Short mmCIF file of C-alpha atoms and ligand atoms in Angstrom, two decimals:
data_model
loop_
_atom_site.label_atom_id
_atom_site.label_comp_id
_atom_site.label_asym_id
_atom_site.label_seq_id
_atom_site.Cartn_x
_atom_site.Cartn_y
_atom_site.Cartn_z
CA UNK A 4 -0.05 0.21 -0.30
CA UNK A 5 1.10 3.69 -0.35
CA UNK A 6 1.18 6.10 2.11
CA UNK A 7 1.40 9.64 1.92
CA UNK A 8 3.64 11.18 5.58
CA UNK A 9 5.10 13.89 6.54
CA UNK A 10 9.01 14.23 5.49
CA UNK A 11 11.62 15.26 7.78
CA UNK A 12 15.38 15.15 7.88
CA UNK A 13 15.86 10.58 7.88
CA UNK A 14 14.64 11.54 4.91
CA UNK A 15 17.43 13.39 3.40
CA UNK A 16 19.16 10.13 1.32
CA UNK A 17 15.79 9.68 0.18
CA UNK A 18 14.93 12.85 -1.15
CA UNK A 19 19.06 12.81 -2.89
CA UNK A 20 17.69 10.82 -5.16
CA UNK A 21 14.72 11.94 -6.00
CA UNK A 22 16.39 15.25 -6.73
CA UNK A 23 18.96 13.47 -8.78
CA UNK A 24 16.19 11.92 -10.64
CA UNK A 25 14.15 14.86 -11.48
CA UNK A 26 16.80 16.98 -13.11
CA UNK A 27 17.64 20.12 -13.10
CA UNK A 28 14.76 21.35 -15.12
CA UNK A 29 12.30 21.19 -11.87
CA UNK A 30 13.50 23.99 -9.52
CA UNK A 31 11.83 22.80 -6.52
CA UNK A 32 13.96 19.93 -5.81
CA UNK A 33 17.77 20.89 -5.84
CA UNK A 34 20.13 19.30 -6.37
CA UNK A 35 21.14 20.31 -2.97
CA UNK A 36 21.80 18.62 0.56
CA UNK A 37 22.61 22.17 2.31
CA UNK A 38 19.10 23.29 0.87
CA UNK A 39 17.20 19.86 1.27
CA UNK A 40 17.82 19.32 5.19
CA UNK A 41 17.01 22.85 5.79
CA UNK A 42 13.61 21.86 3.74
CA UNK A 43 13.83 18.79 5.80
CA UNK A 44 13.92 20.08 9.38
CA UNK A 45 11.31 23.07 8.57
CA UNK A 46 8.84 20.25 7.76
CA UNK A 47 9.22 18.11 10.17
CA UNK A 48 8.15 21.17 12.56
CA UNK A 49 6.00 22.40 10.28
CA UNK A 50 3.90 19.48 11.05
CA UNK A 51 4.61 19.48 14.72
CA UNK A 52 3.90 22.90 15.16
CA UNK A 53 7.39 24.01 16.32
CA UNK A 54 7.22 26.92 14.01
CA UNK A 55 4.51 29.30 13.15
CA UNK A 56 2.25 28.54 11.29
CA UNK A 57 2.65 31.20 8.24
CA UNK A 58 6.39 30.52 8.48
CA UNK A 59 5.26 27.11 7.41
CA UNK A 60 6.27 24.19 4.64
CA UNK A 61 4.92 20.45 5.06
CA UNK A 62 6.77 18.81 2.89
CA UNK A 63 4.55 14.60 2.05
CA UNK A 64 6.36 12.34 1.62
CA UNK A 65 4.89 9.19 -0.77
CA UNK A 66 5.92 4.94 0.38
CA UNK A 67 5.21 2.10 -0.41
CA UNK A 68 4.50 0.13 2.58
CA UNK A 69 6.24 -2.60 1.78
CA UNK A 70 9.43 -2.13 0.28
CA UNK A 71 9.98 1.51 2.57
CA UNK A 72 10.61 3.09 -1.25
CA UNK A 73 10.09 6.41 -1.07
CA UNK A 74 8.12 7.09 -3.96
CA UNK A 75 7.52 10.23 -4.84
CA UNK A 76 6.88 13.96 -2.83
CA UNK A 77 4.86 17.03 -2.89
CA UNK A 78 4.44 20.75 -0.37
CA UNK A 79 2.67 22.86 0.18
CA UNK A 80 3.54 26.60 1.69
CA UNK A 81 1.81 28.39 4.12
CA UNK A 82 2.00 31.06 2.47
CA UNK A 83 5.31 32.70 -0.18
CA UNK A 84 6.82 36.53 -0.22
CA UNK A 85 7.02 36.23 3.99
CA UNK A 86 11.02 36.08 4.11
CA UNK A 87 11.26 38.12 0.80
CA UNK A 88 8.42 39.05 -1.55
CA UNK A 89 7.17 36.87 -4.17
CA UNK A 90 7.48 38.80 -7.76
CA UNK A 91 5.26 38.22 -10.73
CA UNK A 92 4.68 39.83 -13.89
CA UNK A 93 0.20 40.30 -14.59
CA UNK A 94 0.32 40.32 -18.03
CA UNK A 95 -2.16 44.13 -18.84
CA UNK A 96 -3.61 45.68 -20.78
CA UNK A 97 -3.42 49.56 -21.41
CA UNK A 98 -5.60 51.01 -24.19
CA UNK A 99 -4.30 53.46 -27.29
CA UNK A 100 -6.61 55.96 -27.81
CA UNK A 101 -6.10 58.85 -30.52
CA UNK A 102 -8.93 60.84 -31.81
CA UNK A 103 -6.19 63.20 -34.37
CA UNK A 104 -5.42 59.79 -36.07
CA UNK A 105 -8.12 58.03 -35.03
CA UNK A 106 -7.16 54.60 -34.02
CA UNK A 107 -7.67 52.78 -30.88
CA UNK A 108 -6.13 49.51 -30.03
CA UNK A 109 -4.37 47.80 -27.20
CA UNK A 110 -1.53 47.08 -25.90
CA UNK A 111 -0.16 43.73 -23.24
CA UNK A 112 2.95 45.48 -20.68
CA UNK A 113 4.31 42.73 -18.26
CA UNK A 114 4.15 43.82 -14.97
CA UNK A 115 6.96 43.30 -11.36
CA UNK A 116 4.26 43.20 -8.91
CA UNK A 117 3.79 40.99 -5.42
CA UNK A 118 0.22 40.21 -5.55
CA UNK A 119 1.05 35.80 -4.85
CA UNK A 120 2.24 37.76 -0.56
CA UNK A 121 0.84 35.07 1.53
CA UNK A 122 -0.67 33.23 -0.34
CA UNK A 123 -0.94 29.27 0.42
CA UNK A 124 1.29 27.28 -2.59
CA UNK A 125 1.05 23.91 -3.14
CA UNK A 126 3.76 22.52 -5.36
CA UNK A 127 6.83 20.20 -5.66
CA UNK A 128 5.00 17.38 -7.47
CA UNK A 129 7.48 14.80 -8.31
CA UNK A 130 6.46 11.10 -8.95
CA UNK A 131 9.30 8.12 -10.11
CA UNK A 132 8.48 7.85 -13.66
CA UNK A 133 7.65 3.99 -13.28
CA UNK A 134 4.86 4.83 -10.75
CA UNK A 135 3.23 7.75 -12.86
CA UNK A 136 -0.41 5.48 -14.25
CA UNK A 137 -1.90 4.60 -11.36
CA UNK A 138 -3.58 6.71 -9.19
CA UNK A 139 0.14 7.74 -6.78
CA UNK A 140 -0.57 10.83 -8.88
CA UNK A 141 -4.07 12.32 -7.63
CA UNK A 142 -3.26 10.36 -4.76
CA UNK A 143 -0.75 12.89 -3.58
CA UNK A 144 -1.46 16.17 -5.69
CA UNK A 145 -5.09 15.14 -3.55
CA UNK A 146 -3.28 14.50 -0.66
CA UNK A 147 -1.64 18.12 -0.66
CA UNK A 148 -5.86 19.48 -0.50
CA UNK A 149 -6.24 17.06 2.67
CA UNK A 150 -3.74 18.54 4.40
CA UNK A 151 -5.22 22.14 4.27
CA UNK A 152 -8.54 20.92 5.35
CA UNK A 153 -7.79 19.16 7.79
CA UNK A 154 -6.41 22.70 9.92
CA UNK A 155 -7.74 26.06 6.91
CA UNK A 156 -6.54 28.40 9.15
CA UNK A 157 -3.68 27.36 9.51
CA UNK A 158 -3.29 28.59 5.75
CA UNK A 159 -4.70 31.75 3.32
CA UNK A 160 -7.98 32.32 1.65
CA UNK A 161 -6.61 31.31 -1.64
CA UNK A 162 -4.42 28.82 -2.76
CA UNK A 163 -2.00 29.15 -5.53
CA UNK A 164 0.20 26.72 -7.87
CA UNK A 165 2.79 28.04 -10.49
CA UNK A 166 2.86 25.38 -13.54
CA UNK A 167 6.42 24.93 -15.53
CA UNK A 168 6.38 27.49 -18.25
CA UNK A 169 6.91 26.35 -21.57
CA UNK A 170 10.75 25.64 -23.35
CA UNK A 171 11.46 24.64 -26.80
CA UNK A 172 11.86 20.56 -28.77
CA UNK A 173 15.64 22.28 -28.88
CA UNK A 174 15.43 22.72 -24.55
CA UNK A 175 15.66 26.28 -24.34
CA UNK A 176 12.92 28.99 -22.77
CA UNK A 177 11.87 31.63 -25.38
CA UNK A 178 10.45 33.58 -22.35
CA UNK A 179 13.97 33.79 -20.69
CA UNK A 180 15.69 33.92 -23.97
CA UNK A 181 13.54 36.59 -24.78
CA UNK A 182 12.90 38.74 -21.63
CA UNK A 183 14.21 37.53 -18.43
CA UNK A 184 17.67 37.01 -19.17
CA UNK A 185 17.96 40.30 -20.22
CA UNK A 186 17.86 41.50 -16.85
CA UNK A 187 19.18 38.57 -15.14
CA UNK A 188 22.27 38.65 -17.65
CA UNK A 189 23.17 34.67 -16.39
CA UNK A 190 22.57 30.71 -17.44
CA UNK A 191 18.45 29.89 -17.03
CA UNK A 192 18.99 26.48 -14.71
CA UNK A 193 21.35 28.49 -12.71
CA UNK A 194 19.59 32.56 -11.91
CA UNK A 195 16.19 29.26 -11.31
CA UNK A 196 18.80 27.02 -9.07
CA UNK A 197 19.83 30.54 -7.42
CA UNK A 198 16.32 31.33 -5.84
CA UNK A 199 16.64 27.80 -4.21
CA UNK A 200 19.55 28.20 -2.25
CA UNK A 201 19.79 31.77 -2.35
CA UNK A 202 18.16 34.60 -0.53
CA UNK A 203 16.47 35.19 -3.62
CA UNK A 204 18.04 39.22 -3.07
CA UNK A 205 18.96 39.18 -6.76
CA UNK A 206 16.21 38.57 -7.86
CA UNK A 207 14.73 42.04 -6.26
CA UNK A 208 17.78 43.90 -7.28
CA UNK A 209 17.79 42.65 -10.67
CA UNK A 210 14.03 42.35 -11.48
CA UNK A 211 12.66 44.51 -14.27
CA UNK A 212 10.61 47.69 -11.90
CA UNK A 213 9.02 49.56 -15.67
CA UNK A 214 6.10 47.53 -17.67
CA UNK A 215 7.80 45.92 -20.72
CA UNK A 216 5.55 45.98 -23.52
CA UNK A 217 4.44 42.77 -24.80
CA UNK A 218 4.91 44.01 -28.75
CA UNK A 219 8.12 44.97 -28.23
CA UNK A 220 10.07 41.96 -27.01
CA UNK A 221 10.87 38.77 -29.71
CA UNK A 222 8.25 36.95 -30.84
CA UNK A 223 8.55 33.47 -29.60
CA UNK A 224 8.84 34.68 -25.71
CA UNK A 225 5.67 36.38 -26.57
CA UNK A 226 3.70 33.13 -27.58
CA UNK A 227 5.32 32.00 -24.14
CA UNK A 228 3.31 33.47 -21.69
CA UNK A 229 1.43 31.78 -19.62
CA UNK A 230 2.34 28.49 -20.89
CA UNK A 231 2.39 25.27 -19.62
CA UNK A 232 5.68 23.21 -20.27
CA UNK A 233 4.38 20.24 -22.51
CA UNK A 234 5.05 18.01 -19.30
CA UNK A 235 2.90 20.02 -17.44
CA UNK A 236 -0.77 19.63 -19.29
CA UNK A 237 -1.24 16.77 -16.57
CA UNK A 238 -0.73 18.33 -13.96
CA UNK A 239 -2.63 21.55 -15.14
CA UNK A 240 -5.40 19.46 -15.30
CA UNK A 241 -5.87 18.25 -12.46
CA UNK A 242 -5.67 21.74 -10.83
CA UNK A 243 -8.19 22.60 -12.89
CA UNK A 244 -10.61 19.29 -12.14
CA UNK A 245 -9.99 21.42 -8.71
CA UNK A 246 -10.94 24.71 -9.43
CA UNK A 247 -8.26 26.12 -10.35
CA UNK A 248 -7.46 28.76 -13.00
CA UNK A 249 -5.00 30.90 -14.43
CA UNK A 250 -4.96 34.10 -12.35
CA UNK A 251 -3.36 36.19 -14.90
CA UNK A 252 0.05 36.56 -13.38
CA UNK A 253 3.05 35.02 -14.72
CA UNK A 254 6.29 33.36 -13.38
CA UNK A 255 9.03 35.96 -14.39
CA UNK A 256 11.85 33.56 -15.12
CA UNK A 257 9.69 30.91 -18.10
CA UNK A 258 6.49 33.38 -18.65
CA UNK A 259 4.55 30.33 -17.11
CA UNK A 260 1.43 30.30 -15.50
CA UNK A 261 0.01 30.96 -12.45
CA UNK A 262 -3.00 29.41 -11.01
CA UNK A 263 -5.68 30.26 -8.03
CA UNK A 264 -8.25 28.62 -6.22
CA UNK A 265 -9.91 29.98 -3.43
CA UNK A 266 -9.61 27.63 -0.81
CA UNK A 267 -13.13 26.91 0.61
CA UNK A 268 -13.91 26.56 -2.67
CA UNK A 269 -11.00 23.55 -3.94
CA UNK A 270 -12.76 20.51 -4.73
CA UNK A 271 -11.60 17.67 -2.51
CA UNK A 272 -11.79 20.43 0.92
CA UNK A 273 -16.06 20.06 -0.39
CA UNK A 274 -16.01 16.46 -0.88
CA UNK A 275 -14.24 15.37 2.36
CA UNK A 276 -16.38 14.20 5.64
CA UNK A 277 -14.66 14.05 8.62
CA UNK A 278 -16.00 10.62 10.34
CA UNK A 279 -15.11 7.64 13.00
CA UNK A 280 -13.28 4.89 11.37
CA UNK A 281 -14.09 1.55 11.82
CA UNK A 282 -11.63 -1.62 11.44
CA UNK A 283 -13.29 -4.26 8.54
CA UNK A 284 -14.05 -5.78 5.45
CA UNK A 285 -14.87 -2.87 3.13
CA UNK A 286 -16.10 -5.62 1.17
CA UNK A 287 -16.30 -3.84 -2.86
CA UNK A 288 -16.52 -1.10 -2.09
CA UNK A 289 -15.25 2.02 -3.66
CA UNK A 290 -11.56 3.32 -3.83
CA UNK A 291 -11.15 6.97 -1.79
CA UNK A 292 -8.92 8.48 -0.68
CA UNK A 293 -7.97 8.88 3.69
CA UNK A 294 -6.46 10.60 5.79
CA UNK A 295 -5.89 11.83 9.79
CA UNK A 296 -8.07 14.27 10.83
CA UNK A 297 -4.47 16.18 12.08
CA UNK A 298 -1.41 17.78 10.75
CA UNK A 299 0.59 16.84 13.55
CA UNK A 300 1.46 12.61 12.34
CA UNK A 301 -0.74 13.39 8.97
CA UNK A 302 -0.95 10.30 6.80
CA UNK A 303 -3.37 9.42 3.78
CA UNK A 304 -3.66 6.25 1.86
CA UNK A 305 -6.79 5.19 -1.02
CA UNK A 306 -8.88 2.62 0.26
CA UNK A 307 -11.76 1.03 0.21
CA UNK A 308 -14.76 2.59 1.92
CA UNK A 309 -18.28 1.15 3.34
CA UNK A 310 -20.42 3.99 4.67
CA UNK A 311 -21.76 2.07 7.45
CA UNK A 312 -23.83 3.31 11.45
CA UNK A 313 -22.61 7.20 10.15
CA UNK A 314 -18.43 5.37 10.22
CA UNK A 315 -15.96 4.40 7.35
CA UNK A 316 -14.64 0.86 8.07
CA UNK A 317 -12.32 0.45 6.44
CA UNK A 318 -8.72 -2.35 6.13
CA UNK A 319 -6.84 -4.10 8.46
CA UNK A 320 -3.76 -2.49 6.52
CA UNK A 321 -5.52 1.10 5.62
CA UNK A 322 -5.97 1.23 9.45
CA UNK A 323 -2.20 0.40 9.84
CA UNK A 324 -0.71 2.22 7.56
CA UNK A 325 -2.72 5.23 8.50
CA UNK A 326 -1.56 4.73 12.05
CA UNK A 327 -5.05 5.24 13.96
CA UNK A 328 -7.36 3.42 16.31
CA UNK A 329 -10.46 2.16 15.43
CA UNK A 330 -13.05 4.88 16.15
CA UNK A 331 -10.99 7.15 16.02
CA UNK A 332 -11.25 10.31 13.51
CA UNK A 333 -11.02 10.09 10.02
CA UNK A 334 -10.86 12.32 6.96
CA UNK A 335 -12.62 10.64 3.55
CA UNK A 336 -12.65 11.64 0.11
CA UNK A 337 -16.23 10.61 -2.01
N1 LIG B 409 11.20 29.48 -12.53
C1 LIG B 409 11.26 30.19 -11.66
N2 LIG B 409 12.91 29.48 -10.46
N3 LIG B 409 11.36 31.04 -11.02
C2 LIG B 409 11.30 31.91 -10.43
C3 LIG B 409 10.56 32.93 -10.04
C4 LIG B 409 10.16 33.81 -9.19
C5 LIG B 409 9.75 34.11 -7.78
N4 LIG B 409 8.40 34.44 -8.28
C6 LIG B 409 10.00 34.80 -6.85
O1 LIG B 409 8.84 35.81 -6.47
O2 LIG B 409 11.02 34.45 -5.49
#
């Protein structure tokens, strides 16, 4: 059985392995032990409540209970833009009109903004390639919303997800080449790595302060604004199923779209009910997502659930994986 559970410092070896596997394009998982260990330490403190809720960054591991192997991970950051501003470009429309030459048209411009300050971010979902079919991806993705639903006030009323921007088949990033690189004067990989491994001061120092007229940038960069990486399409579809939509904000490096949703209208959160569990044979009941009812020690599985006498009857393996005792509250996504 696959279980989603909190990550802590003892996961460093597995996390490093996944960081190597995910490759350089996967920004949120740098191959850097110090950064990863900091993240795991922060994750542990986030789940146990040892730090302020706003500073929390929860990392969830997907573990195969039979082998003990870590198959993937994902994360929820309680609030972005807390320790330093979080920048995006807003795609603005500027209307132009001149009666003297009888003309009326619109310009689009990219404007540097900090609109996501304080929003909760779901992200950094990575799964081993051989696990990408068979429901592990949706278990992992949805467990983030199960976690938020357990204790909503710990999170913001707006939840966002940043989708990877478009890359050409030759491996270059048209938005970076045509726009962002002019301001940062670094290779994409290096800038990308620096976001995670430094305090991000270079973004404050170098990001463009004035609107950039889209008509003046190369066409390939223009076409890439708000466009998703081919490998991001599945993630986009899952986000849309949960109620996320494009926010009109794009990433300042790769032009990828930022999706957002009001926390309380996330599909998984709306469909989840809390009830006591019972141990037993659920028979041929449908498989549903089941989690514990607390952030500390949060665990989630996909298991058959039979609703009986106001209880959720689940099998012994699921009871064990969730580490709950019969009668304890669980949360089930219907
Ligand atoms: N693809 C990226 N790494 N983009 C980083 C963009 C900067 C980020 N939004 C921030 O303000 O920190």
